[in-house]
Short mmCIF file of C-alpha atoms in Angstrom, two decimals:
data_model
loop_
_atom_site.label_atom_id
_atom_site.label_comp_id
_atom_site.label_asym_id
_atom_site.label_seq_id
_atom_site.Cartn_x
_atom_site.Cartn_y
_atom_site.Cartn_z
CA MET K 1 46.47 34.04 9.23
CA LYS K 2 47.52 37.69 9.58
CA ARG K 3 44.16 39.84 12.29
CA SER K 4 42.79 41.29 10.13
CA THR K 5 38.50 40.52 8.27
CA LYS K 6 38.01 37.42 6.95
CA TYR K 7 34.94 36.08 4.83
CA VAL K 8 33.93 32.66 4.81
CA ALA K 9 31.13 30.46 3.09
CA LEU K 10 30.94 26.77 4.26
CA ASP K 11 28.95 23.77 1.30
CA VAL K 12 27.95 21.65 3.82
CA HIS K 13 27.36 18.26 2.47
CA GLN K 14 26.95 15.52 4.85
CA ALA K 15 31.07 14.24 4.63
CA MET K 16 32.63 16.95 3.67
CA THR K 17 32.16 20.70 3.52
CA VAL K 18 33.33 22.96 1.43
CA VAL K 19 35.51 26.23 2.35
CA ALA K 20 36.83 29.43 1.14
CA VAL K 21 37.92 32.08 3.09
CA ARG K 22 37.55 35.89 1.76
CA GLU K 23 39.43 38.98 2.98
CA GLU K 24 38.26 42.51 2.74
CA ASN K 25 39.79 43.49 0.17
CA GLY K 26 38.03 40.34 -1.97
CA ARG K 27 40.98 38.09 -2.19
CA ILE K 28 40.68 34.76 -1.68
CA ILE K 29 43.39 33.60 1.07
CA ALA K 30 42.01 30.00 2.13
CA ARG K 31 41.06 27.55 0.78
CA THR K 32 40.10 23.70 1.79
CA VAL K 33 38.02 20.89 2.06
CA LEU K 34 36.95 19.21 6.32
CA PRO K 35 35.06 16.69 7.37
CA THR K 36 31.55 17.67 8.28
CA GLU K 37 31.96 16.48 12.01
CA GLU K 38 32.41 19.48 15.29
CA GLN K 39 36.19 17.97 15.87
CA ALA K 40 37.25 18.98 12.55
CA ILE K 41 35.01 22.09 11.90
CA VAL K 42 36.26 23.90 15.34
CA GLU K 43 40.02 23.04 15.02
CA PHE K 44 40.04 25.35 11.54
CA PHE K 45 37.84 27.72 13.42
CA ARG K 46 40.47 27.38 16.56
CA ALA K 47 43.38 28.80 13.47
CA MET K 48 42.05 31.81 12.31
CA ARG K 49 42.89 35.37 13.82
CA GLY K 50 40.70 38.20 13.55
CA SER K 51 37.20 39.48 12.94
CA ILE K 52 35.43 36.16 10.93
CA HIS K 53 31.78 35.99 9.38
CA VAL K 54 30.29 32.68 8.66
CA THR K 55 27.55 31.74 6.10
CA PHE K 56 26.01 28.67 5.52
CA GLU K 57 23.58 27.79 3.08
CA GLU K 58 19.75 26.79 4.77
CA GLY K 59 19.72 23.00 5.16
CA THR K 60 19.62 19.88 7.01
CA GLN K 61 22.65 20.52 9.35
CA ALA K 62 22.62 24.44 9.46
CA GLN K 63 20.88 24.85 13.07
CA TRP K 64 23.79 21.89 14.82
CA LEU K 65 26.24 24.25 12.90
CA TYR K 66 25.12 27.46 14.05
CA ASN K 67 24.48 25.65 17.41
CA LEU K 68 27.99 24.82 16.35
CA LEU K 69 29.84 28.48 15.89
CA VAL K 70 27.68 31.30 17.81
CA ASN K 71 30.03 31.33 20.00
CA ARG K 72 33.41 31.28 18.33
CA VAL K 73 32.67 33.58 16.02
CA ASP K 74 32.42 36.34 15.05
CA ARG K 75 29.78 36.55 13.05
CA VAL K 76 27.42 33.54 11.38
CA LEU K 77 24.51 34.39 9.15
CA VAL K 78 22.36 30.97 7.79
CA CYS K 79 21.38 32.13 3.87
CA ASP K 80 17.56 31.35 1.97
CA ARG K 81 19.48 31.10 -1.82
CA ARG K 82 16.51 29.98 -2.76
CA GLY K 83 14.92 31.49 -6.16
CA GLU K 84 17.96 32.79 -7.02
CA LYS K 85 19.57 32.40 -10.73
CA ARG K 86 21.94 30.91 -11.46
CA HIS K 87 24.81 30.87 -14.48
CA GLY K 88 27.55 29.05 -14.97
CA SER K 89 29.22 26.10 -13.74
CA LYS K 90 28.47 24.71 -10.39
CA GLY K 91 30.32 22.88 -8.40
CA ASP K 92 31.25 22.43 -5.05
CA GLN K 93 34.34 25.11 -4.15
CA ALA K 94 33.27 27.81 -7.13
CA ASP K 95 29.69 27.14 -4.82
CA ALA K 96 31.51 28.30 -1.76
CA ASP K 97 33.47 31.39 -3.58
CA HIS K 98 31.05 32.77 -4.78
CA LEU K 99 28.76 32.21 -1.07
CA SER K 100 31.84 33.83 0.36
CA GLU K 101 31.59 37.02 -2.19
CA LEU K 102 28.18 37.22 -1.33
CA LEU K 103 28.40 37.37 2.36
CA ARG K 104 31.44 40.10 2.54
CA LEU K 105 29.11 42.02 0.10
CA GLY K 106 26.33 41.78 2.43
CA SER K 107 23.73 40.47 -0.71
CA LEU K 108 22.82 37.29 1.49
CA ARG K 109 19.43 36.77 2.74
CA ALA K 110 19.68 35.40 6.85
CA VAL K 111 17.13 32.67 8.03
CA TYR K 112 17.04 33.08 11.99
CA HIS K 113 18.35 30.61 14.19
CA GLY K 114 17.99 32.17 17.62
CA SER K 115 16.48 31.21 20.70
CA PRO K 116 18.16 28.79 21.46
CA HIS K 117 15.86 28.24 24.76
CA LEU K 118 12.89 27.45 22.47
CA SER K 119 15.34 23.98 20.82
CA THR K 120 12.83 21.38 22.80
CA LEU K 121 9.27 22.92 21.97
CA LYS K 122 10.49 23.07 18.03
CA GLU K 123 11.87 19.08 19.12
CA LEU K 124 8.40 18.34 20.95
CA THR K 125 5.83 20.32 17.64
CA ARG K 126 8.30 17.88 14.79
CA THR K 127 6.89 15.27 15.95
CA TYR K 128 3.55 15.97 17.25
CA GLN K 129 3.33 17.29 13.52
CA ASN K 130 5.13 14.07 12.43
CA VAL K 131 2.26 11.42 14.21
CA VAL K 132 0.46 13.78 12.70
CA GLU K 133 1.12 13.25 9.18
CA ASP K 134 1.99 9.60 9.49
CA SER K 135 -1.59 8.88 10.95
CA THR K 136 -3.28 10.58 7.87
CA ARG K 137 -1.59 8.88 5.34
CA VAL K 138 -2.13 5.44 7.08
CA MET K 139 -5.92 6.33 7.33
CA LEU K 140 -6.02 7.83 3.21
CA ARG K 141 -3.99 4.36 2.60
CA LEU K 142 -6.40 2.71 4.41
CA LYS K 143 -9.29 4.09 2.40
CA ALA K 144 -7.56 3.84 -0.82
CA LEU K 145 -7.16 0.23 -0.50
CA PHE K 146 -11.17 -0.25 -0.26
CA ARG K 147 -11.64 2.33 -3.40
CA ALA K 148 -9.21 0.57 -5.37
CA ARG K 149 -11.63 -2.68 -4.85
CA GLY K 150 -14.81 -0.90 -5.19
CA ILE K 151 -15.85 -1.25 -1.48
CA LYS K 152 -17.40 2.08 -0.52
CA ALA K 153 -16.42 3.37 2.67
CA PRO K 154 -17.24 6.77 3.13
CA GLY K 155 -16.79 8.69 7.01
CA GLN K 156 -15.46 7.20 9.79
CA ARG K 157 -16.72 3.55 10.67
CA VAL K 158 -13.34 2.01 8.48
CA TYR K 159 -10.99 2.82 11.38
CA HIS K 160 -13.24 2.30 14.54
CA PRO K 161 -11.69 -1.12 15.94
CA ARG K 162 -15.73 -2.57 17.09
CA ASN K 163 -15.60 -2.09 12.90
CA ARG K 164 -12.35 -3.28 11.44
CA GLY K 165 -13.85 -7.70 11.58
CA GLU K 166 -16.68 -6.11 9.28
CA TRP K 167 -14.47 -4.41 7.02
CA LEU K 168 -11.84 -6.84 6.34
CA ALA K 169 -14.49 -9.67 5.27
CA LYS K 170 -15.62 -7.84 2.50
CA LEU K 171 -11.85 -8.35 0.97
CA THR K 172 -11.47 -11.25 -0.29
CA GLU K 173 -7.98 -12.08 -1.08
CA GLU K 174 -4.90 -13.46 1.03
CA GLY K 175 -2.49 -11.04 0.53
CA VAL K 176 -4.38 -7.07 0.31
CA ARG K 177 -6.39 -8.69 3.50
CA PHE K 178 -3.32 -9.04 5.33
CA ARG K 179 -2.55 -4.90 4.02
CA ALA K 180 -4.87 -3.99 5.67
CA GLN K 181 -4.81 -5.70 9.15
CA VAL K 182 -0.87 -4.12 8.64
CA LEU K 183 -1.97 -0.32 8.33
CA TYR K 184 -4.65 -0.53 10.33
CA ALA K 185 -1.25 -1.95 13.27
CA GLN K 186 0.27 0.72 12.66
CA LEU K 187 -3.11 3.09 13.04
CA ASP K 188 -3.04 1.71 16.35
CA GLY K 189 0.34 2.42 17.45
CA LEU K 190 -0.57 5.90 15.41
CA ARG K 191 -2.98 6.89 17.98
CA GLU K 192 -1.84 6.06 20.59
CA LEU K 193 1.53 8.23 20.31
CA ARG K 194 -0.33 11.50 19.31
CA PRO K 195 -2.10 12.86 22.73
CA LYS K 196 1.77 11.43 24.37
CA ALA K 197 3.68 13.31 21.74
CA LYS K 198 0.43 16.34 22.39
CA ALA K 199 0.86 16.26 26.10
CA VAL K 200 4.72 16.50 26.82
CA MET K 201 4.41 19.69 23.88
CA VAL K 202 1.96 21.61 25.76
CA ALA K 203 3.27 21.06 28.89
CA GLU K 204 7.09 22.40 27.22
CA ALA K 205 4.57 25.26 25.77
CA ARG K 206 3.68 26.26 28.98
CA LYS K 207 6.35 27.35 30.38
CA ASP K 208 6.96 29.98 27.50
CA PRO K 209 5.22 33.96 29.67
CA ALA K 210 3.77 34.29 26.11
CA TRP K 211 1.76 31.26 26.36
CA LYS K 212 -0.69 33.01 29.06
CA VAL K 213 -0.45 36.25 26.18
CA LEU K 214 -1.34 34.11 23.15
CA ARG K 215 -3.84 31.47 24.98
CA THR K 216 -6.28 35.07 25.45
CA ILE K 217 -6.86 35.32 21.55
CA PRO K 218 -9.77 34.16 20.05
CA HIS K 219 -8.96 30.29 18.75
CA LEU K 220 -5.88 29.68 19.46
CA GLY K 221 -5.62 26.71 21.38
CA PRO K 222 -2.95 24.68 22.91
CA VAL K 223 -1.08 22.92 20.05
CA ARG K 224 -1.46 25.99 17.99
CA VAL K 225 0.22 27.92 20.42
CA ALA K 226 2.47 25.73 20.72
CA LEU K 227 3.27 26.29 16.83
CA ILE K 228 3.50 29.78 16.95
CA LEU K 229 5.94 30.10 20.29
CA ALA K 230 7.65 27.15 17.69
CA THR K 231 8.28 28.58 14.96
CA MET K 232 8.54 32.38 15.80
CA ARG K 233 10.46 32.00 18.51
CA THR K 234 10.49 35.59 19.23
CA PRO K 235 7.94 38.18 18.46
CA TRP K 236 10.96 40.68 18.27
CA ARG K 237 12.38 39.33 14.51
CA PHE K 238 8.83 41.49 12.45
CA ARG K 239 9.29 45.09 12.56
CA THR K 240 6.08 45.59 11.69
CA LYS K 241 3.21 43.32 10.85
CA ARG K 242 3.36 43.61 7.87
CA ASN K 243 7.11 41.62 8.24
CA LEU K 244 5.28 39.11 9.13
CA TRP K 245 2.36 39.09 7.00
CA ALA K 246 5.23 38.39 4.10
CA TYR K 247 6.42 35.46 6.80
CA CYS K 248 3.10 34.07 6.94
CA GLY K 249 2.46 34.06 2.87
CA LEU K 250 0.18 37.01 3.64
CA ALA K 251 1.65 39.90 2.26
CA VAL K 252 0.44 40.87 -1.85
CA VAL K 253 3.19 41.08 -4.34
CA THR K 254 2.30 44.24 -6.96
CA HIS K 255 4.76 45.01 -10.47
CA SER K 256 5.04 48.25 -11.03
CA SER K 257 7.68 49.73 -14.07
CA SER K 258 8.52 53.10 -15.21
CA ASP K 259 6.50 54.73 -12.18
CA PHE K 260 7.97 58.52 -12.20
CA VAL K 261 7.15 60.74 -15.51
CA GLN K 262 8.13 64.72 -15.60
CA VAL K 263 5.28 67.45 -15.74
CA ASP K 264 6.12 71.34 -16.36
CA GLY K 265 10.45 69.95 -15.63
CA GLN K 266 9.45 67.74 -12.73
CA VAL K 267 9.60 64.64 -11.96
CA VAL K 268 5.96 63.92 -10.03
CA ARG K 269 4.80 59.21 -9.90
CA ARG K 270 2.15 58.54 -11.97
CA LYS K 271 -1.25 57.84 -10.82
CA ARG K 272 -2.13 54.36 -11.58
CA ALA K 273 -2.32 51.64 -9.23
CA PRO K 274 0.35 48.78 -8.95
CA MET K 275 -0.64 45.85 -10.45
CA THR K 276 -1.51 42.75 -8.03
CA ARG K 277 0.39 38.87 -8.12
CA GLY K 278 -1.60 37.87 -6.02
CA LEU K 279 0.14 36.33 -2.24
CA ASN K 280 3.99 36.31 -1.49
CA ARG K 281 4.59 32.13 -2.22
CA ASN K 282 8.16 32.51 -0.14
CA TYR K 283 6.60 32.01 2.78
CA ASN K 284 6.38 29.68 6.11
CA ARG K 285 4.37 26.33 5.53
CA GLU K 286 3.47 25.91 8.98
CA LEU K 287 2.47 29.42 10.08
CA LYS K 288 0.03 30.25 7.67
CA ASP K 289 -1.00 26.99 8.08
CA VAL K 290 -2.37 28.08 12.00
CA PHE K 291 -3.66 31.14 11.36
CA LYS K 292 -5.32 30.21 7.72
CA ALA K 293 -7.25 27.54 10.46
CA ALA K 294 -8.20 29.97 13.08
CA ALA K 295 -9.46 32.62 10.49
CA THR K 296 -11.52 29.40 9.18
CA ALA K 297 -13.12 28.73 12.54
CA ALA K 298 -13.48 32.16 13.82
CA ILE K 299 -15.86 32.79 10.61
CA GLY K 300 -17.79 29.48 11.99
CA ARG K 301 -18.50 30.40 14.60
CA PRO K 302 -19.74 33.67 15.66
CA GLY K 303 -18.10 36.94 18.73
CA PRO K 304 -16.40 39.77 17.40
CA LEU K 305 -13.97 38.25 14.72
CA ARG K 306 -17.00 36.71 13.12
CA ASP K 307 -18.38 40.09 12.92
CA TYR K 308 -15.25 42.02 11.82
CA TYR K 309 -15.46 39.46 8.81
CA GLN K 310 -19.43 40.64 7.86
CA ALA K 311 -18.81 43.72 7.91
CA ARG K 312 -16.15 43.37 5.09
CA VAL K 313 -18.69 41.17 3.64
CA ASP K 314 -21.61 43.66 4.33
CA ASP K 315 -19.34 46.88 2.34
CA GLY K 316 -18.63 44.62 -0.91
CA MET K 317 -15.53 42.90 -0.66
CA ARG K 318 -15.38 39.10 -1.32
CA GLU K 319 -15.62 36.30 0.37
CA GLU K 320 -12.28 35.25 0.49
CA LEU K 321 -10.39 38.85 0.26
CA ALA K 322 -12.09 39.31 3.76
CA ARG K 323 -10.97 35.82 5.43
CA LEU K 324 -8.15 36.54 4.07
CA THR K 325 -8.19 40.13 5.55
CA LEU K 326 -9.40 38.11 8.79
CA THR K 327 -6.70 35.78 9.22
CA ARG K 328 -4.40 39.44 8.71
CA LYS K 329 -5.84 41.42 11.14
CA LEU K 330 -4.94 38.04 12.88
CA VAL K 331 -2.26 37.54 12.97
CA ALA K 332 -1.37 41.95 13.64
CA VAL K 333 -3.09 41.42 16.81
CA THR K 334 -0.88 38.61 17.67
CA LEU K 335 1.81 40.02 17.66
CA ARG K 336 1.24 43.22 19.04
CA LEU K 337 -0.44 41.12 22.08
CA TRP K 338 2.47 38.77 22.22
CA LYS K 339 5.30 42.79 21.91
CA LYS K 340 3.74 44.77 24.61
CA GLY K 341 2.49 41.46 27.31
CA GLN K 342 -1.24 42.83 26.83
CA PRO K 343 -4.07 39.64 26.29
CA TYR K 344 -7.48 40.45 23.79
CA ASP K 345 -9.59 42.67 24.35
CA PRO K 346 -12.18 42.04 21.62
CA GLU K 347 -13.12 45.52 22.30
CA LYS K 348 -10.18 46.55 20.54
CA LEU K 349 -10.40 44.61 17.72
CA THR K 350 -11.22 47.94 14.95
CA VAL K 351 -8.46 49.73 15.92
CA GLN K 352 -5.84 48.64 13.69
CA ALA K 353 -2.96 46.30 15.60
#
């Protein structure tokens, strides 16, 4: 291949990857199908010359592919195409061709895959979250098992080891009793793993320089700070607090139309306010849960954050909007302190973050 700028799109699947290579003028110069294996992909790009720009969609193999190619090509862009309207027929080769054209035009929305030094923390947080989710699922199945047979099981007594004989005796069917014993065994194993997963995750998060800064913020405990570090990775991804609000699902979506009119020969903007359509729906679920939980905890305990929330309510703001405002304030404070490297100061809470 000649030395020119090339735009390469990969349509990645478990077994095979479809490739489309496009030049600056928009002409496709190569199409091929490769095994989704390290050696085959590296050999393909090793034979290319010139400036190479690569893109592929966010998916299971995205992080692996990014780490594989980031030091071998000029640019790697992992894109997010959720919500886009698709027209016409769909196929692997057609998808790769279209993706390469969008890359050439600069019309793709990038997904952050940097900060490789935090990859270990990312995996440890996923491990902890999986253990918590599995524990919750087993506990819900246990209660559903008793509830389905008209046995009331309020509170936490049904899970405690000392009361299991009493609860198992209420199950008269042999198969149901065996199922309950299996669920109890699963719950015991997960409860034993949970503190170990938490300890390893927190120990890894403590190595980050931002740990001491974020831990000074009220209601951001060790687990929440570890999740923030693993999810955000770096505060410099977000230019302002509004960018982070959208990433956390806290940005207000507005719709407007016919914004301009002509008055006395001059084009002026209409004075009517844009219509709101709730919060944005494309966001990071983990980060939103962390900050919402921190805001809820702040409302229930005395302190400057609760006073900030109560002042909004006293001014006539609805409680749910005041809670949203407090959550956005926590997000803004976190971003600012992380960038500045300064500890939390309650005296500066009223200052715009």
